[in-house]
Coordinates of C-alpha atoms in Angstrom, one line a residue:
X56 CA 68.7 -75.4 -64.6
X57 CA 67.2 -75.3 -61.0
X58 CA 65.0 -72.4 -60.2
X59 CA 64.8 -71.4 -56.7
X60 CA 63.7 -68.4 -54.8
X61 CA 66.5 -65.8 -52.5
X62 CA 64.7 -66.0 -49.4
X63 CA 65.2 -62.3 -47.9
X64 CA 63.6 -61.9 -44.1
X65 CA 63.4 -58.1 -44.2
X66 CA 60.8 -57.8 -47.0
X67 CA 58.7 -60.7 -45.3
X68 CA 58.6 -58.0 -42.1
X69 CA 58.1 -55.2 -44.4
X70 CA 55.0 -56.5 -45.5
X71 CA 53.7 -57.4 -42.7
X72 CA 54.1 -54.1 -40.9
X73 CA 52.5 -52.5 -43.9
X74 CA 49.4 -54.5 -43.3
X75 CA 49.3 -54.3 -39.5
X76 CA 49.7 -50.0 -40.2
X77 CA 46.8 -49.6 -42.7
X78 CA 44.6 -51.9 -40.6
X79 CA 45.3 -49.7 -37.4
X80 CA 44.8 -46.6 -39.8
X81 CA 41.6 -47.6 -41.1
X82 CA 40.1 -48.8 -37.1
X83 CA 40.9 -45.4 -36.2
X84 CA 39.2 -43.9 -39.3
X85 CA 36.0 -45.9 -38.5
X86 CA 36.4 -45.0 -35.0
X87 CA 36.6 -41.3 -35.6
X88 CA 33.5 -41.3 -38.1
X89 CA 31.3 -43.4 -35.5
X90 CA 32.3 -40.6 -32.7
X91 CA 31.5 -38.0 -35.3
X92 CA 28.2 -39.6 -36.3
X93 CA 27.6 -39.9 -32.4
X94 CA 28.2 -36.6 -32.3
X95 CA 25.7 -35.3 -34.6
X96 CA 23.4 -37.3 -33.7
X97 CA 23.6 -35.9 -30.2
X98 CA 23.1 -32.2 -31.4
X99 CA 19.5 -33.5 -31.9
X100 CA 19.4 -34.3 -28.2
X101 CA 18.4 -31.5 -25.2
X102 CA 17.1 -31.2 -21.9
X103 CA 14.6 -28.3 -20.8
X104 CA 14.6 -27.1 -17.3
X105 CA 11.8 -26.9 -14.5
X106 CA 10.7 -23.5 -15.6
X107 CA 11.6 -23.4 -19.4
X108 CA 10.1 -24.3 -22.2
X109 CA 11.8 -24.9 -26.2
X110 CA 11.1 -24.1 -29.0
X111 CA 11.5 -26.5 -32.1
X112 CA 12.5 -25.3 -35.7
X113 CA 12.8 -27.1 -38.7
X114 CA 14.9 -25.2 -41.3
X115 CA 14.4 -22.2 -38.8
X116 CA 11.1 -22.0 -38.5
X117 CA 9.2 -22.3 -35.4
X118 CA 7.1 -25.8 -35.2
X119 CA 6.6 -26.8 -32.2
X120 CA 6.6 -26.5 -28.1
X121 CA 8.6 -28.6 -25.7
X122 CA 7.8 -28.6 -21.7
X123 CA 10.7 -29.7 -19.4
X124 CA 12.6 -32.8 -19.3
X125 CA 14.7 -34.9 -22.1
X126 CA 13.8 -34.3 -25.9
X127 CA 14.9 -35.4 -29.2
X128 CA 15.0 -33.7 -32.7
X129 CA 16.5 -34.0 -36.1
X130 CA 19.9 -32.9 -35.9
X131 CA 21.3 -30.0 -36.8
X132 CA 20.4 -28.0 -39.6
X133 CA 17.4 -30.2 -40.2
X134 CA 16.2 -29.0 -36.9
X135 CA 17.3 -26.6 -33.6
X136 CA 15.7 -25.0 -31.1
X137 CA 15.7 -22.5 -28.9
X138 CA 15.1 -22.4 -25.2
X139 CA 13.2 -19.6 -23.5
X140 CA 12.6 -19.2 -19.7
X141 CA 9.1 -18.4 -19.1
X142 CA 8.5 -18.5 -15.0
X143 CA 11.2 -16.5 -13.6
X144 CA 10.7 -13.3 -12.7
X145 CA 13.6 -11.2 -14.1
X146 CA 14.5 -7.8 -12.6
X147 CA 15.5 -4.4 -14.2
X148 CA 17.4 -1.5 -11.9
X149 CA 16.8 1.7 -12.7
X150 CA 19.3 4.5 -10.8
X151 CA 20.9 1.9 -8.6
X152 CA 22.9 -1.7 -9.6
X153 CA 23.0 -4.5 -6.5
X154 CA 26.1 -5.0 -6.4
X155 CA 26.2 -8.4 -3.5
X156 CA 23.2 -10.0 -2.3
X157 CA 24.2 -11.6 1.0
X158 CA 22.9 -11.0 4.2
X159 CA 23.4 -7.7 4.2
X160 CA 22.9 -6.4 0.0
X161 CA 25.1 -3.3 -1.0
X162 CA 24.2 -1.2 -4.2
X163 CA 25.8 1.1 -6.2
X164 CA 24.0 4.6 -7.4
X165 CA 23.8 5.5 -11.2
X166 CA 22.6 8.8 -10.8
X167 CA 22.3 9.7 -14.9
X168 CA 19.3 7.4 -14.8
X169 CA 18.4 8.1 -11.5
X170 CA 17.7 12.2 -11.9
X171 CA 14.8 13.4 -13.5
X172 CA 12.8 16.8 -14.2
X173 CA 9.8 17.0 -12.3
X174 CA 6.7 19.2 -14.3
X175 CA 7.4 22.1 -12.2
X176 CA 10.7 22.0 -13.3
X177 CA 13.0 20.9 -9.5
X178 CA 15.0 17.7 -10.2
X179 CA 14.3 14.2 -8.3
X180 CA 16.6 11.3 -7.8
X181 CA 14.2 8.0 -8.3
X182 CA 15.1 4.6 -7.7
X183 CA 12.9 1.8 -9.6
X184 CA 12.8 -2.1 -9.5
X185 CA 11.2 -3.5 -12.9
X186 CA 9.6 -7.5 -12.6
X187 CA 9.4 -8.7 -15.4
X188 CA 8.5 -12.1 -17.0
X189 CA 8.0 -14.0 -20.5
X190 CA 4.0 -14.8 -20.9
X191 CA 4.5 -15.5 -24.7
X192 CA 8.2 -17.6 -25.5
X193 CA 7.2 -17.6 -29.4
X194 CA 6.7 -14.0 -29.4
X195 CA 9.8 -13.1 -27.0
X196 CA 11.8 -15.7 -29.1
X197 CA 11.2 -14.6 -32.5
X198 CA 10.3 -10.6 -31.8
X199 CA 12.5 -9.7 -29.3
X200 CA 16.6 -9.5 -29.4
X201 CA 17.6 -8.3 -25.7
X202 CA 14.7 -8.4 -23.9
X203 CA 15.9 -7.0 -20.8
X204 CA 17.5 -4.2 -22.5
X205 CA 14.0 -3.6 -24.5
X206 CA 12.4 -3.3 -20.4
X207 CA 14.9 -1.2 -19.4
X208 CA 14.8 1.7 -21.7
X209 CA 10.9 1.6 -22.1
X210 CA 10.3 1.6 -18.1
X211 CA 13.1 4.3 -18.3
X212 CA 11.2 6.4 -21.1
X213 CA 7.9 5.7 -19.6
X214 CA 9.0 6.9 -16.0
X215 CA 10.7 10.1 -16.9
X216 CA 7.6 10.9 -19.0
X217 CA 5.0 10.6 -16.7
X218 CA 7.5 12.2 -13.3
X219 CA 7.7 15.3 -15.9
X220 CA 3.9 15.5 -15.5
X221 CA 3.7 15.9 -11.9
X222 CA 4.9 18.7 -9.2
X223 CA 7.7 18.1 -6.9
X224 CA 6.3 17.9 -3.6
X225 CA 3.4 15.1 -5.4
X226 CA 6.0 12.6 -6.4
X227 CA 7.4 12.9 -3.1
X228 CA 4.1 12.7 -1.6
X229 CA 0.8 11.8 -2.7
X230 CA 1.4 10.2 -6.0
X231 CA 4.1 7.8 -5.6
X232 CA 2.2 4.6 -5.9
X233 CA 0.3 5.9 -8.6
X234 CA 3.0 7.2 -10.6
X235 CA 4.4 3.4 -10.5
X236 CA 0.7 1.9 -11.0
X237 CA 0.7 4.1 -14.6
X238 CA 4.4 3.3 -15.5
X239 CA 3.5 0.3 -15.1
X240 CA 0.6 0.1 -17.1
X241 CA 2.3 2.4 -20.1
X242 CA 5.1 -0.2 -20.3
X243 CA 2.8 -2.9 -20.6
X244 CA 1.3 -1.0 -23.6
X245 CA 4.5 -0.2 -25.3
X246 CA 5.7 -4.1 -24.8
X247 CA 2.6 -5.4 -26.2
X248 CA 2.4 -3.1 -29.3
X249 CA 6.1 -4.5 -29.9
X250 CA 4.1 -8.2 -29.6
X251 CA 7.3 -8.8 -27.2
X252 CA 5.9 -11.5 -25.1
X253 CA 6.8 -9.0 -22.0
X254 CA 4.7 -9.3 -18.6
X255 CA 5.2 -6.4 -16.4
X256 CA 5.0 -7.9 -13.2
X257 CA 5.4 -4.6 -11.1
X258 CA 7.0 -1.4 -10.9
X259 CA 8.4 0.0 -7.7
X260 CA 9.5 3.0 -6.6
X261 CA 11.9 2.1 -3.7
X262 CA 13.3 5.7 -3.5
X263 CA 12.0 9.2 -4.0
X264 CA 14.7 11.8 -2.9
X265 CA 15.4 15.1 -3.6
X266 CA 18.7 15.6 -5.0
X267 CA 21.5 15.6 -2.7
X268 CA 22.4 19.7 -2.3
X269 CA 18.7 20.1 -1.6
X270 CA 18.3 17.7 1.2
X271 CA 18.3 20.1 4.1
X272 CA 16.2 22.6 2.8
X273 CA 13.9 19.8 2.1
X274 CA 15.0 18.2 5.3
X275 CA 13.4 21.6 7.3
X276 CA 9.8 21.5 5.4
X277 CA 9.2 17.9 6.3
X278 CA 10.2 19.0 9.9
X279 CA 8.0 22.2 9.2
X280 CA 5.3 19.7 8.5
X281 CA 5.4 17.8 10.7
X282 CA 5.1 20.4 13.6
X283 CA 1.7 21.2 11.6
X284 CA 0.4 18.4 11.7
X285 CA 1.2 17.8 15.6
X286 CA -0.4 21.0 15.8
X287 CA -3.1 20.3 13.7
X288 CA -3.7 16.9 15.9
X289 CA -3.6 18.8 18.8
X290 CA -6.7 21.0 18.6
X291 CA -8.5 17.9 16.9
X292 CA -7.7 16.4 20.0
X293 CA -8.8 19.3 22.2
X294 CA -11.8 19.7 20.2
X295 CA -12.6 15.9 20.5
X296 CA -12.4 16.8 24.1
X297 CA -13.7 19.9 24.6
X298 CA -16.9 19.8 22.0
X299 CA -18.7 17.0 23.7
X300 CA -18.2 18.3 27.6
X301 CA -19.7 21.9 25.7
X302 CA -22.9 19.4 23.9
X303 CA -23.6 18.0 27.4
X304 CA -23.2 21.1 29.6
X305 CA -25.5 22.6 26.7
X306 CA -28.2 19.8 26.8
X307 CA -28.0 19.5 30.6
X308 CA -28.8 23.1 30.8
X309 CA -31.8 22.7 28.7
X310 CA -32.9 19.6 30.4
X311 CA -32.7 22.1 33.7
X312 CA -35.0 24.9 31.8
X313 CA -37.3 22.1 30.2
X314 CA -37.7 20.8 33.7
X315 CA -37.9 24.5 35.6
X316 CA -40.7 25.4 32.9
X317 CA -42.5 22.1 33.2
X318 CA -42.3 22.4 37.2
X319 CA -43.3 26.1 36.9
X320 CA -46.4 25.5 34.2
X321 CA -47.7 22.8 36.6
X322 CA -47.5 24.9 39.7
X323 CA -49.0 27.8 38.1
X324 CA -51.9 25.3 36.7
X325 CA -51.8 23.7 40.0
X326 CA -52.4 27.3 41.4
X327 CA -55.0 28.5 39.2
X328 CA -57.1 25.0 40.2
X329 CA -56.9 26.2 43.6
X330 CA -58.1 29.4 43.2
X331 CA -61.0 27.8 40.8
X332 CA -61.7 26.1 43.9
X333 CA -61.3 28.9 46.2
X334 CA -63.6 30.8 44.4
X335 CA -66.1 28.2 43.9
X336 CA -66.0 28.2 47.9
X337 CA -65.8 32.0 47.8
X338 CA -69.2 31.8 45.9
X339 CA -71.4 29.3 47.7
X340 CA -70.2 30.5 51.5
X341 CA -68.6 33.8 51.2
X342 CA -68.5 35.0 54.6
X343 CA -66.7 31.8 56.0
X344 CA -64.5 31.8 52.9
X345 CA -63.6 35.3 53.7
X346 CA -62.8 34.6 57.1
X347 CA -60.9 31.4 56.5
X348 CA -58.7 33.5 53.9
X349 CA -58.0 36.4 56.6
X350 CA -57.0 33.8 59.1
X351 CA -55.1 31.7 56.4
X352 CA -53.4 34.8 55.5
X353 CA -52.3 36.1 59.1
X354 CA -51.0 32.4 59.4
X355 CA -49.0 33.2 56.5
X356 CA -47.7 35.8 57.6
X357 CA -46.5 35.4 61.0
X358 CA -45.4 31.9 60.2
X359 CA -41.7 32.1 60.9
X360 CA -42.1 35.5 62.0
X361 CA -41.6 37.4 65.4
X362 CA -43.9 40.4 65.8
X363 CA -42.7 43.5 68.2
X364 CA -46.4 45.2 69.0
X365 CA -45.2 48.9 69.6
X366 CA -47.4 51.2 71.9
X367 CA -48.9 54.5 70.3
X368 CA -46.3 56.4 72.0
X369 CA -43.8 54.3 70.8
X370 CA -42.7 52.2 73.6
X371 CA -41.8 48.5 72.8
X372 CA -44.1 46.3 74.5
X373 CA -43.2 42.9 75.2
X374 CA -42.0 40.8 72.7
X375 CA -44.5 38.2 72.3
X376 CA -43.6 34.9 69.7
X377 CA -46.8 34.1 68.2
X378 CA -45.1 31.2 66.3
X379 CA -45.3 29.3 69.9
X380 CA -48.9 29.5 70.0
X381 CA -49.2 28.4 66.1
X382 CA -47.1 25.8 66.1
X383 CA -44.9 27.0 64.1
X384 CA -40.8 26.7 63.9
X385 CA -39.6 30.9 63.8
X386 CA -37.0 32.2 67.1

């Protein structure tokens, strides 16, 4: 008996196909577990930016610092990390919001943080700026959860604390910067004793107003001082003026009396000389010394003089100008 073998096509192709299908299954397996490999290889792969800096952990805890630029770790959970920005400086509102910063910014009021109780108990509308960086990232990392919320609500605390300690009219006036130098300084104490990582950069005080319904009155003492202190400017000014003319009249007045007493005290020396003199003369020749003073002294006294000679019976004689035959200068 012949053996042979039924030759049927269709389970020839079946075969075939079979094979071709579990080789295509099987690439695309291998395929699939290379990407996926490739894939979790890459979670060990970052980039830090120009002003960050990460922070590697190894089973989640903190082991090392990475500046900026490309860096690998273990991948994940073997090791992650976190990146921290620690050069910007970050800004926190208080009373207002910016709401577009273009050319020309807008800003929206929030007047529930904005109003506060001053220590002589008048209410204030203040509007703060908060700068802010990161000086420690491991600290701010690991300490801190929302570290802008943590900036706001201290500098908020801090502010309304230390306005409640102060009169109206000085947080308008006087103490402004100071106010912001101390809120500044409390925060910083606060932020540290948290071990945050915070730097306060700087507080500012952008806008001290007095609440809206108050405005004019407040409007009409700023005017009313104002006017005092034109006035007050005023008579500086005229005194600036008016005191040094009254110091040089004053010292050119005694300058004249110095002088007058000066010229009068040499005169009267220069006189009592003479008459030393005269005397002296008086004593060694005292009849021509007396003559010489009678005609000296009716010298004197016609000297600029006219002389009428009257007549015992009182008739006028003629008038005779001695002056002519003296020499002298009298009409």
């Amino acid at each position: 008996m012949a053996e042979y073998e039924i030759f049927n096509p269709n389970e020839e192709f079946d075969d075939e196909g079979n094979n071709h299908e579990g080789h295509r299954w099987r690439n695309i397996i291998i395929i699939a577990v290379i990407i996926a490999i490739g894939v979790y290889l890459l979670t060990g792969v970052y980039q830090v930016g120009p002003s960050e800096v990460a922070l590697v952990k190894t089973f989640g805890e903190y082991k090392s610092t990475a500046g900026p630029g490309l860096h690998v770790h273990l991948p994940y959970p073997v090791q992650s990390h976190v990146i921290v920005d620690v050069r910007t400086i970050n800004k926190v509102e208080l009373g207002f919001r910016t709401t577009s910063t273009g050319r020309t910014p807008t800003y929206s009021s929030y007047t529930d943080e904005a109003e506060m109780i001053t220590g002589d108990q008048n209410i204030i509308s203040i509007e703060a700026v908060v700068q802010y960086r990161v000086n420690d990232p491991v600290a701010y990392a690991f300490n801190v959860i929302q570290g802008y919320d943590l900036v706001k609500s201290t500098s908020e605390s801090v502010l309304r604390e230390r306005v409640a300690l102060s009169e109206l009219e000085n947080v308008l006036t006087t103490e402004r910067d100071q106010i912001a130098m101390e809120t500044a300084e409390r925060v910083q104490s606060i932020l540290d004793s948290y071990n945050s990582g915070i730097l306060i950069q700087n507080v500012y005080l952008q806008a001290v107003t007095p609440p809206e319904p108050v405005v004019p009155a407040f409007d009409d003492v700023n005017n009313a001082r104002q006017d005092q202190q034109t006035a007050i400017n005023e008579a500086q000014r005229y005194g600036n003026d008016i005191i040094p003319r009254a110091e040089g009249e004053a010292q050119r007045i005694l300058n004249d009396a110095q002088a007058y007493a000066y010229e009068q005290v040499a005169k009267a020396t220069g006189e009592a000389e003479r008459f030393k003199a005269l005397l002296e003369e008086y004593q060694n020749s005292e009849d021509i010394t007396r003559k010489r003073l009678i005609l000296d002294s009716v010298q004197q006294m016609i000297k600029n003089s006219k002389i009428q000679v009257v007549s015992e019976k009182g008739d006028t004689l003629n008038f005779l100008d001695l002056s002519e035959f003296i020499g002298g200068d009298a009409q």
